[in-house]
Amino acid sequence: MTDDFDGRKRETLRRFAAIGAAAPFVGTASADAGNNEGDANATREAIRGYVPTTPGAHFSKLRDDLKLGTGEAQYHLRTLADAGEIESTKDADYRRYFPAGRFDDLDKRALGYLRRETARGLVLALLRDPDATGVELASTLDVSRPTVSATAAALDDAGLLDRTDGYALTEPERLLTLVVRYADSFDADAVALADDAADLVAYDP
């Protein structure tokens, strides 16, 4: 079992390390290369690949997706943060990670909510049908009306939704761009929307 897990972990790290090798903030890799930290370098390269392709992922998701131990993930994230390569924000009970200097505060809030299943579903539904009512949203998302109301209130507080007259996204182009750009890191519904809407994107954060 341990050998199987180690093999899967190495394969996962290699896959994201390949992305990390092409990442714009890969500059410290060569500095690490000569210090007999092969495993540590591979882990950091994997994180360098993971964070730009899954921006806004919280600590537990990053740790689990890369098959890292808690202490291992904490150490390498702290090392990359200290080097100015990644940054993080606190989002309720979650700490979310981003490539340094890539996103403004609203982008970070938007990505944080897009990483939440119900909030993402509500945003996707409103991108498809800006006139959708609370009842329609509840039916589409298969959740209760109070859940829709609570999620909408959180998006309103985040500056992403206006509830003055129904439900209206305040930054639809920004949200659409983020969905399209990172669709593969969300879910099949996001990918489907991206396939339909990629040619409509105008905003470029």
Short mmCIF file of C-alpha atoms in Angstrom, two decimals:
data_model
loop_
_atom_site.label_atom_id
_atom_site.label_comp_id
_atom_site.label_asym_id
_atom_site.label_seq_id
_atom_site.Cartn_x
_atom_site.Cartn_y
_atom_site.Cartn_z
CA MET A 1 0.00 0.00 0.00
CA THR A 2 2.81 2.40 0.89
CA ASP A 3 4.63 1.68 -2.38
CA ASP A 4 1.41 2.30 -4.33
CA PHE A 5 0.81 5.59 -2.53
CA ASP A 6 4.40 6.74 -3.03
CA GLY A 7 4.13 5.90 -6.71
CA ARG A 8 0.93 7.89 -7.11
CA LYS A 9 2.45 10.78 -5.17
CA ARG A 10 5.55 10.83 -7.38
CA GLU A 11 3.41 10.75 -10.52
CA THR A 12 1.21 13.59 -9.25
CA LEU A 13 4.22 15.69 -8.32
CA ARG A 14 5.85 15.04 -11.71
CA ARG A 15 2.68 16.10 -13.53
CA PHE A 16 2.40 19.43 -11.75
CA ALA A 17 6.17 19.93 -11.74
CA ALA A 18 6.08 19.86 -15.54
CA ILE A 19 3.65 22.78 -15.41
CA GLY A 20 5.74 24.46 -12.75
CA ALA A 21 8.83 24.29 -14.94
CA ALA A 22 7.07 26.55 -17.44
CA ALA A 23 5.51 28.83 -14.83
CA PRO A 24 6.49 32.51 -14.88
CA PHE A 25 7.73 32.42 -11.30
CA VAL A 26 10.00 29.38 -11.62
CA GLY A 27 13.13 31.45 -11.03
CA THR A 28 14.17 29.92 -7.72
CA ALA A 29 14.32 26.40 -9.10
CA SER A 30 17.90 26.73 -10.28
CA ALA A 31 18.94 28.12 -6.91
CA ASP A 32 17.51 25.02 -5.23
CA ALA A 33 18.95 22.55 -7.72
CA GLY A 34 22.42 22.21 -6.32
CA ASN A 35 21.67 21.54 -2.69
CA ASN A 36 20.76 17.82 -2.61
CA GLU A 37 17.09 18.54 -2.04
CA GLY A 38 15.75 16.50 -4.93
CA ASP A 39 12.47 15.56 -3.28
CA ALA A 40 11.97 19.04 -1.87
CA ASN A 41 12.65 20.59 -5.27
CA ALA A 42 10.14 18.25 -6.93
CA THR A 43 7.51 19.16 -4.36
CA ARG A 44 8.09 22.89 -4.77
CA GLU A 45 8.02 22.58 -8.56
CA ALA A 46 4.70 20.75 -8.24
CA ILE A 47 3.31 23.54 -6.07
CA ARG A 48 4.64 26.07 -8.59
CA GLY A 49 2.64 24.25 -11.24
CA TYR A 50 -0.46 23.70 -9.13
CA VAL A 51 -1.06 27.18 -7.74
CA PRO A 52 -1.25 29.05 -11.09
CA THR A 53 -3.55 26.41 -12.59
CA THR A 54 -5.78 26.14 -9.51
CA PRO A 55 -5.72 29.67 -8.05
CA GLY A 56 -7.81 30.09 -4.93
CA ALA A 57 -7.46 26.47 -3.85
CA HIS A 58 -7.44 26.19 -0.09
CA PHE A 59 -4.75 24.45 1.91
CA SER A 60 -6.51 21.10 2.36
CA LYS A 61 -7.34 20.80 -1.34
CA LEU A 62 -3.78 21.62 -2.39
CA ARG A 63 -2.38 19.17 0.16
CA ASP A 64 -4.73 16.38 -0.88
CA ASP A 65 -4.48 16.97 -4.65
CA LEU A 66 -0.68 16.84 -4.46
CA LYS A 67 -0.78 13.94 -1.98
CA LEU A 68 1.36 15.77 0.55
CA GLY A 69 1.49 15.49 4.30
CA THR A 70 0.20 18.44 6.31
CA GLY A 71 3.62 19.45 7.65
CA GLU A 72 5.22 18.88 4.25
CA ALA A 73 2.70 21.13 2.52
CA GLN A 74 2.99 23.81 5.20
CA TYR A 75 6.78 23.86 4.94
CA HIS A 76 6.94 24.20 1.15
CA LEU A 77 4.13 26.75 0.97
CA ARG A 78 5.87 28.84 3.61
CA THR A 79 9.17 28.57 1.70
CA LEU A 80 7.55 29.72 -1.55
CA ALA A 81 5.67 32.51 0.23
CA ASP A 82 8.87 33.72 1.91
CA ALA A 83 10.51 33.75 -1.53
CA GLY A 84 7.70 35.96 -2.85
CA GLU A 85 6.47 33.37 -5.34
CA ILE A 86 3.03 32.72 -3.90
CA GLU A 87 0.66 34.59 -1.62
CA SER A 88 -2.37 33.64 0.40
CA THR A 89 -5.53 35.18 1.78
CA LYS A 90 -7.82 34.07 4.60
CA ASP A 91 -11.33 33.29 3.42
CA ALA A 92 -13.61 32.39 6.36
CA ASP A 93 -12.12 29.12 7.64
CA TYR A 94 -9.90 28.63 4.59
CA ARG A 95 -6.49 29.92 3.56
CA ARG A 96 -6.38 30.20 -0.22
CA TYR A 97 -3.26 30.35 -2.36
CA PHE A 98 -2.42 32.40 -5.45
CA PRO A 99 0.63 33.14 -7.58
CA ALA A 100 2.10 36.36 -6.25
CA GLY A 101 1.04 39.58 -7.95
CA ARG A 102 -1.34 37.91 -10.39
CA PHE A 103 -4.78 38.82 -9.00
CA ASP A 104 -6.35 41.84 -7.39
CA ASP A 105 -8.49 41.56 -4.26
CA LEU A 106 -11.76 41.18 -6.14
CA ASP A 107 -10.32 38.45 -8.34
CA LYS A 108 -9.21 36.61 -5.21
CA ARG A 109 -12.65 36.90 -3.63
CA ALA A 110 -14.26 35.76 -6.87
CA LEU A 111 -11.98 32.74 -7.17
CA GLY A 112 -12.60 31.88 -3.53
CA TYR A 113 -16.34 31.75 -4.14
CA LEU A 114 -15.94 29.92 -7.44
CA ARG A 115 -14.15 27.21 -5.45
CA ARG A 116 -17.33 26.70 -3.37
CA GLU A 117 -19.79 24.34 -5.00
CA THR A 118 -23.06 26.16 -4.28
CA ALA A 119 -21.66 29.64 -4.91
CA ARG A 120 -20.06 28.46 -8.15
CA GLY A 121 -23.32 26.87 -9.24
CA LEU A 122 -25.22 30.07 -8.55
CA VAL A 123 -22.69 32.15 -10.51
CA LEU A 124 -22.76 29.73 -13.44
CA ALA A 125 -26.56 29.72 -13.46
CA LEU A 126 -26.69 33.53 -13.50
CA LEU A 127 -24.08 33.71 -16.24
CA ARG A 128 -26.31 31.46 -18.33
CA ASP A 129 -29.56 33.18 -17.35
CA PRO A 130 -29.11 36.64 -15.78
CA ASP A 131 -32.88 36.85 -15.16
CA ALA A 132 -33.11 33.63 -13.13
CA THR A 133 -35.26 33.95 -10.01
CA GLY A 134 -34.55 32.52 -6.58
CA VAL A 135 -37.03 29.69 -7.22
CA GLU A 136 -35.37 28.88 -10.54
CA LEU A 137 -31.91 28.98 -9.02
CA ALA A 138 -32.96 26.65 -6.22
CA SER A 139 -34.36 24.21 -8.77
CA THR A 140 -31.28 24.42 -11.01
CA LEU A 141 -28.88 23.89 -8.12
CA ASP A 142 -31.13 21.36 -6.35
CA VAL A 143 -30.87 23.26 -3.07
CA SER A 144 -33.39 24.98 -0.82
CA ARG A 145 -34.46 28.61 -1.20
CA PRO A 146 -32.80 29.50 2.13
CA THR A 147 -29.53 28.06 0.78
CA VAL A 148 -29.85 30.24 -2.33
CA SER A 149 -30.60 33.27 -0.15
CA ALA A 150 -27.62 32.62 2.16
CA THR A 151 -25.26 32.06 -0.77
CA ALA A 152 -26.54 35.17 -2.54
CA ALA A 153 -26.04 37.21 0.64
CA ALA A 154 -22.43 36.04 0.89
CA LEU A 155 -21.80 36.93 -2.77
CA ASP A 156 -23.43 40.31 -2.16
CA ASP A 157 -21.14 40.94 0.82
CA ALA A 158 -18.18 40.03 -1.38
CA GLY A 159 -19.20 42.63 -3.98
CA LEU A 160 -20.01 40.01 -6.61
CA LEU A 161 -23.82 40.15 -6.56
CA ASP A 162 -26.47 42.85 -6.31
CA ARG A 163 -29.77 41.83 -4.67
CA THR A 164 -31.51 45.19 -5.12
CA ASP A 165 -33.86 43.83 -7.77
CA GLY A 166 -33.57 40.07 -7.97
CA TYR A 167 -30.11 38.58 -8.39
CA ALA A 168 -27.63 40.37 -10.65
CA LEU A 169 -23.91 39.64 -10.95
CA THR A 170 -21.96 42.87 -10.50
CA GLU A 171 -18.89 41.68 -12.45
CA PRO A 172 -20.20 39.21 -15.05
CA GLU A 173 -17.32 39.65 -17.51
CA ARG A 174 -14.72 39.19 -14.79
CA LEU A 175 -16.48 36.11 -13.44
CA LEU A 176 -16.94 34.67 -16.92
CA THR A 177 -13.26 35.19 -17.69
CA LEU A 178 -12.20 33.42 -14.50
CA VAL A 179 -14.58 30.54 -15.17
CA VAL A 180 -13.34 30.14 -18.75
CA ARG A 181 -9.67 30.48 -17.87
CA TYR A 182 -9.74 28.00 -14.98
CA ALA A 183 -12.69 25.82 -15.97
CA ASP A 184 -10.72 22.58 -15.81
CA SER A 185 -9.93 23.23 -12.15
CA PHE A 186 -13.62 23.64 -11.24
CA ASP A 187 -16.09 21.05 -12.54
CA ALA A 188 -17.88 19.74 -15.61
CA ASP A 189 -20.52 22.50 -15.48
CA ALA A 190 -17.79 25.14 -15.60
CA VAL A 191 -16.13 23.36 -18.53
CA ALA A 192 -19.47 23.25 -20.37
CA LEU A 193 -20.02 26.97 -19.82
CA ALA A 194 -16.46 27.70 -20.93
CA ASP A 195 -16.99 25.71 -24.11
CA ASP A 196 -20.08 27.80 -24.87
CA ALA A 197 -18.73 31.17 -23.83
CA ALA A 198 -14.99 31.29 -24.55
CA ASP A 199 -15.44 33.51 -27.60
CA LEU A 200 -17.43 36.07 -25.58
CA VAL A 201 -14.74 36.90 -23.01
CA ALA A 202 -13.53 40.47 -23.08
CA TYR A 203 -12.10 41.11 -19.59
CA ASP A 204 -8.42 40.26 -19.09
CA PRO A 205 -7.23 40.47 -15.46
#
